[in-house]
Short mmCIF file of N, CA and C in Angstrom, two decimals:
data_model
loop_
_atom_site.label_atom_id
_atom_site.label_comp_id
_atom_site.label_asym_id
_atom_site.label_seq_id
_atom_site.Cartn_x
_atom_site.Cartn_y
_atom_site.Cartn_z
N MET A 1 29.46 -32.53 -8.41
CA MET A 1 29.63 -31.18 -9.18
C MET A 1 28.13 -30.50 -9.05
N ASN A 2 28.64 -29.42 -8.87
CA ASN A 2 27.21 -28.14 -8.46
C ASN A 2 26.74 -27.91 -8.70
N HIS A 3 25.42 -28.08 -8.09
CA HIS A 3 23.91 -27.40 -8.70
C HIS A 3 24.45 -25.98 -9.68
N PRO A 4 23.42 -25.51 -10.67
CA PRO A 4 23.53 -24.59 -11.46
C PRO A 4 23.00 -23.59 -10.72
N ASP A 5 21.95 -23.57 -9.63
CA ASP A 5 21.64 -22.56 -9.13
C ASP A 5 22.07 -22.26 -7.66
N ILE A 6 23.33 -22.85 -7.23
CA ILE A 6 23.60 -22.94 -5.55
C ILE A 6 24.05 -21.18 -5.43
N HIS A 7 24.73 -20.51 -6.76
CA HIS A 7 25.34 -19.01 -6.34
C HIS A 7 23.99 -18.68 -5.96
N GLY A 8 22.94 -18.56 -6.75
CA GLY A 8 21.71 -18.02 -6.14
C GLY A 8 20.90 -18.25 -4.99
N TYR A 9 21.30 -19.46 -4.13
CA TYR A 9 20.60 -19.98 -2.76
C TYR A 9 21.24 -19.38 -2.14
N VAL A 10 22.95 -19.54 -2.12
CA VAL A 10 23.65 -18.96 -1.07
C VAL A 10 23.45 -17.11 -1.01
N HIS A 11 23.12 -17.18 -1.80
CA HIS A 11 23.28 -15.19 -2.14
C HIS A 11 21.46 -14.82 -1.45
N ALA A 12 20.58 -16.23 -1.52
CA ALA A 12 19.21 -15.14 -1.22
C ALA A 12 19.77 -15.93 0.09
N ALA A 13 20.21 -16.65 0.77
CA ALA A 13 20.05 -17.72 1.81
C ALA A 13 20.89 -16.05 3.13
N ARG A 14 22.27 -15.39 2.18
CA ARG A 14 22.95 -14.10 3.22
C ARG A 14 22.43 -12.86 2.69
N THR A 15 21.72 -12.95 1.69
CA THR A 15 20.55 -11.47 2.12
C THR A 15 19.67 -11.75 3.03
N ALA A 16 19.01 -12.78 3.04
CA ALA A 16 18.09 -13.45 4.08
C ALA A 16 18.49 -12.40 5.91
N GLU A 17 19.62 -13.75 6.05
CA GLU A 17 20.66 -12.98 6.78
C GLU A 17 20.84 -11.46 7.08
N LEU A 18 21.11 -11.06 6.30
CA LEU A 18 21.53 -9.25 6.47
C LEU A 18 20.31 -8.64 6.54
N ARG A 19 19.08 -9.38 6.23
CA ARG A 19 17.80 -8.07 6.30
C ARG A 19 17.63 -8.99 7.63
N ALA A 20 17.64 -9.67 8.06
CA ALA A 20 17.41 -9.69 10.00
C ALA A 20 18.11 -9.50 10.77
N GLN A 21 19.54 -9.62 10.36
CA GLN A 21 20.48 -8.59 11.38
C GLN A 21 19.93 -6.96 11.03
N ALA A 22 19.62 -6.36 10.31
CA ALA A 22 19.20 -4.92 9.84
C ALA A 22 17.79 -4.84 10.81
N ARG A 23 17.54 -5.44 10.67
CA ARG A 23 16.26 -5.74 11.19
C ARG A 23 15.99 -5.69 12.74
N ALA A 24 16.88 -6.63 12.82
CA ALA A 24 17.05 -7.09 14.64
C ALA A 24 17.78 -4.99 15.56
N HIS A 25 18.32 -4.64 14.36
CA HIS A 25 19.53 -3.83 15.09
C HIS A 25 18.48 -2.66 15.10
N ARG A 26 17.76 -2.46 13.80
CA ARG A 26 16.64 -1.61 13.73
C ARG A 26 15.53 -1.29 14.80
N LEU A 27 15.01 -2.01 15.63
CA LEU A 27 14.68 -2.53 17.11
C LEU A 27 15.51 -2.53 18.42
N ARG A 28 16.38 -2.87 18.57
CA ARG A 28 17.52 -2.71 19.60
C ARG A 28 17.80 -1.22 19.31
N ARG A 29 17.49 0.11 18.25
CA ARG A 29 18.21 1.43 18.23
C ARG A 29 16.65 2.00 18.66
N THR A 30 15.51 1.39 18.15
CA THR A 30 13.98 2.40 18.76
C THR A 30 14.56 1.79 20.84
N ALA A 31 14.79 1.05 20.81
CA ALA A 31 14.90 0.73 22.18
C ALA A 31 15.80 1.29 22.93
N ARG A 32 17.24 1.52 22.48
CA ARG A 32 18.25 2.15 22.42
C ARG A 32 17.85 3.91 22.67
N ALA A 33 16.38 4.37 22.51
CA ALA A 33 16.74 5.66 21.63
C ALA A 33 15.99 6.81 23.02
N ASP A 34 15.82 6.43 24.20
CA ASP A 34 15.65 7.53 25.12
C ASP A 34 17.24 7.95 25.80
N ARG A 35 18.61 6.68 25.29
CA ARG A 35 19.83 6.94 25.91
C ARG A 35 20.48 7.33 24.85
N PRO A 36 21.31 7.97 25.37
CA PRO A 36 21.84 9.08 24.77
C PRO A 36 23.63 7.69 24.79
N ALA A 37 23.99 7.92 22.75
CA ALA A 37 25.32 6.80 22.87
C ALA A 37 26.09 7.77 22.46
N HIS A 38 27.26 7.23 22.54
CA HIS A 38 28.37 7.78 22.74
C HIS A 38 29.03 8.39 20.93
N PRO A 39 28.73 9.56 20.70
CA PRO A 39 28.65 9.94 19.50
C PRO A 39 29.25 10.00 18.48
N THR A 40 31.02 9.25 18.54
CA THR A 40 31.75 8.47 17.46
C THR A 40 31.26 7.41 17.07
N THR A 41 30.36 6.56 18.03
CA THR A 41 30.10 5.08 18.02
C THR A 41 28.48 5.79 17.39
N SER A 42 28.22 6.26 17.44
CA SER A 42 26.76 6.64 17.07
C SER A 42 26.67 6.71 14.99
N VAL A 43 27.76 7.82 15.21
CA VAL A 43 27.46 7.69 13.74
C VAL A 43 28.70 6.83 12.82
N ARG A 44 28.81 6.23 13.34
CA ARG A 44 29.60 4.94 12.54
C ARG A 44 28.74 4.62 12.37
N ASN A 45 28.00 4.00 13.87
CA ASN A 45 26.96 2.86 13.22
C ASN A 45 26.20 2.34 12.42
N ARG A 46 25.47 4.60 12.55
CA ARG A 46 24.60 4.56 11.86
C ARG A 46 24.99 4.48 10.77
N LEU A 47 26.25 5.03 10.07
CA LEU A 47 26.75 4.48 8.43
C LEU A 47 26.67 3.75 8.67
N GLY A 48 27.48 2.53 8.95
CA GLY A 48 27.93 1.25 8.45
C GLY A 48 26.39 0.68 8.04
N TRP A 49 25.39 0.30 9.16
CA TRP A 49 24.00 0.16 8.52
C TRP A 49 22.98 0.87 7.81
N LEU A 50 23.07 1.84 7.15
CA LEU A 50 23.12 2.39 6.00
C LEU A 50 23.46 2.43 5.23
N LEU A 51 24.94 1.91 4.90
CA LEU A 51 25.62 1.06 3.96
C LEU A 51 24.72 -0.11 3.50
N ILE A 52 24.96 -0.69 4.55
CA ILE A 52 23.97 -2.51 4.29
C ILE A 52 22.65 -2.24 3.86
N GLU A 53 21.95 -1.34 4.25
CA GLU A 53 20.31 -1.15 3.90
C GLU A 53 20.45 -0.60 2.46
N THR A 54 21.15 -0.04 2.29
CA THR A 54 21.18 0.42 1.17
C THR A 54 21.96 -0.48 -0.51
N GLY A 55 23.08 -1.44 0.31
CA GLY A 55 23.04 -2.43 -0.29
C GLY A 55 21.94 -3.63 -0.73
N LEU A 56 21.86 -3.82 0.59
CA LEU A 56 19.65 -4.52 0.36
C LEU A 56 19.08 -3.93 -0.71
N ARG A 57 18.85 -2.59 -0.95
CA ARG A 57 17.71 -1.63 -1.76
C ARG A 57 18.66 -2.35 -3.10
N PHE A 58 20.14 -2.80 -3.18
CA PHE A 58 20.34 -2.75 -4.32
C PHE A 58 20.02 -4.58 -5.15
N LEU A 59 19.85 -5.03 -3.77
CA LEU A 59 19.84 -6.65 -4.17
C LEU A 59 18.22 -6.99 -4.71
N ARG A 60 17.31 -5.77 -4.00
CA ARG A 60 16.07 -6.43 -4.61
C ARG A 60 15.72 -6.23 -6.07
N PRO A 61 14.88 -7.35 -6.13
CA PRO A 61 14.05 -6.89 -8.12
C PRO A 61 13.99 -5.25 -8.36
N PRO A 62 13.87 -5.03 -9.48
CA PRO A 62 13.21 -3.39 -10.05
C PRO A 62 11.68 -3.06 -9.85
N THR A 63 11.34 -2.68 -9.36
CA THR A 63 9.69 -2.63 -9.16
C THR A 63 9.12 -2.57 -10.29
N VAL A 64 9.72 -1.87 -11.45
CA VAL A 64 9.50 -1.38 -13.03
C VAL A 64 10.38 -2.36 -13.74
N PRO A 65 9.61 -3.30 -14.54
CA PRO A 65 9.87 -4.59 -15.22
C PRO A 65 11.14 -3.88 -16.67
N ARG A 66 12.82 -4.50 -16.82
CA ARG A 66 13.23 -3.32 -17.42
C ARG A 66 12.28 -3.80 -19.04
N PRO A 67 12.82 -2.99 -19.90
CA PRO A 67 12.00 -3.67 -20.86
C PRO A 67 13.72 -4.56 -21.91
N VAL A 68 12.87 -5.42 -22.87
CA VAL A 68 14.08 -6.51 -22.79
C VAL A 68 14.33 -6.48 -24.30
N GLU A 69 15.76 -6.10 -24.00
CA GLU A 69 16.46 -5.62 -25.89
C GLU A 69 17.04 -6.85 -26.78
N HIS A 70 16.59 -7.15 -27.80
CA HIS A 70 17.45 -8.53 -28.95
C HIS A 70 18.07 -7.80 -29.66
#
């Protein structure tokens, strides 16, 4: 029998993995800032990571609590 919160635990673990990957990518990007990259690859990578970072922002809980509707 599955634990009722297992989906939440798996989701939290995957979120942590994606955040770690995004952090590592940012570190690599700053380390490579002095080298010119291939223009197509550069745009493609930046767009992909921008989408990942935007998705991670959607996963964060809101900073302002939402009103409870009854």
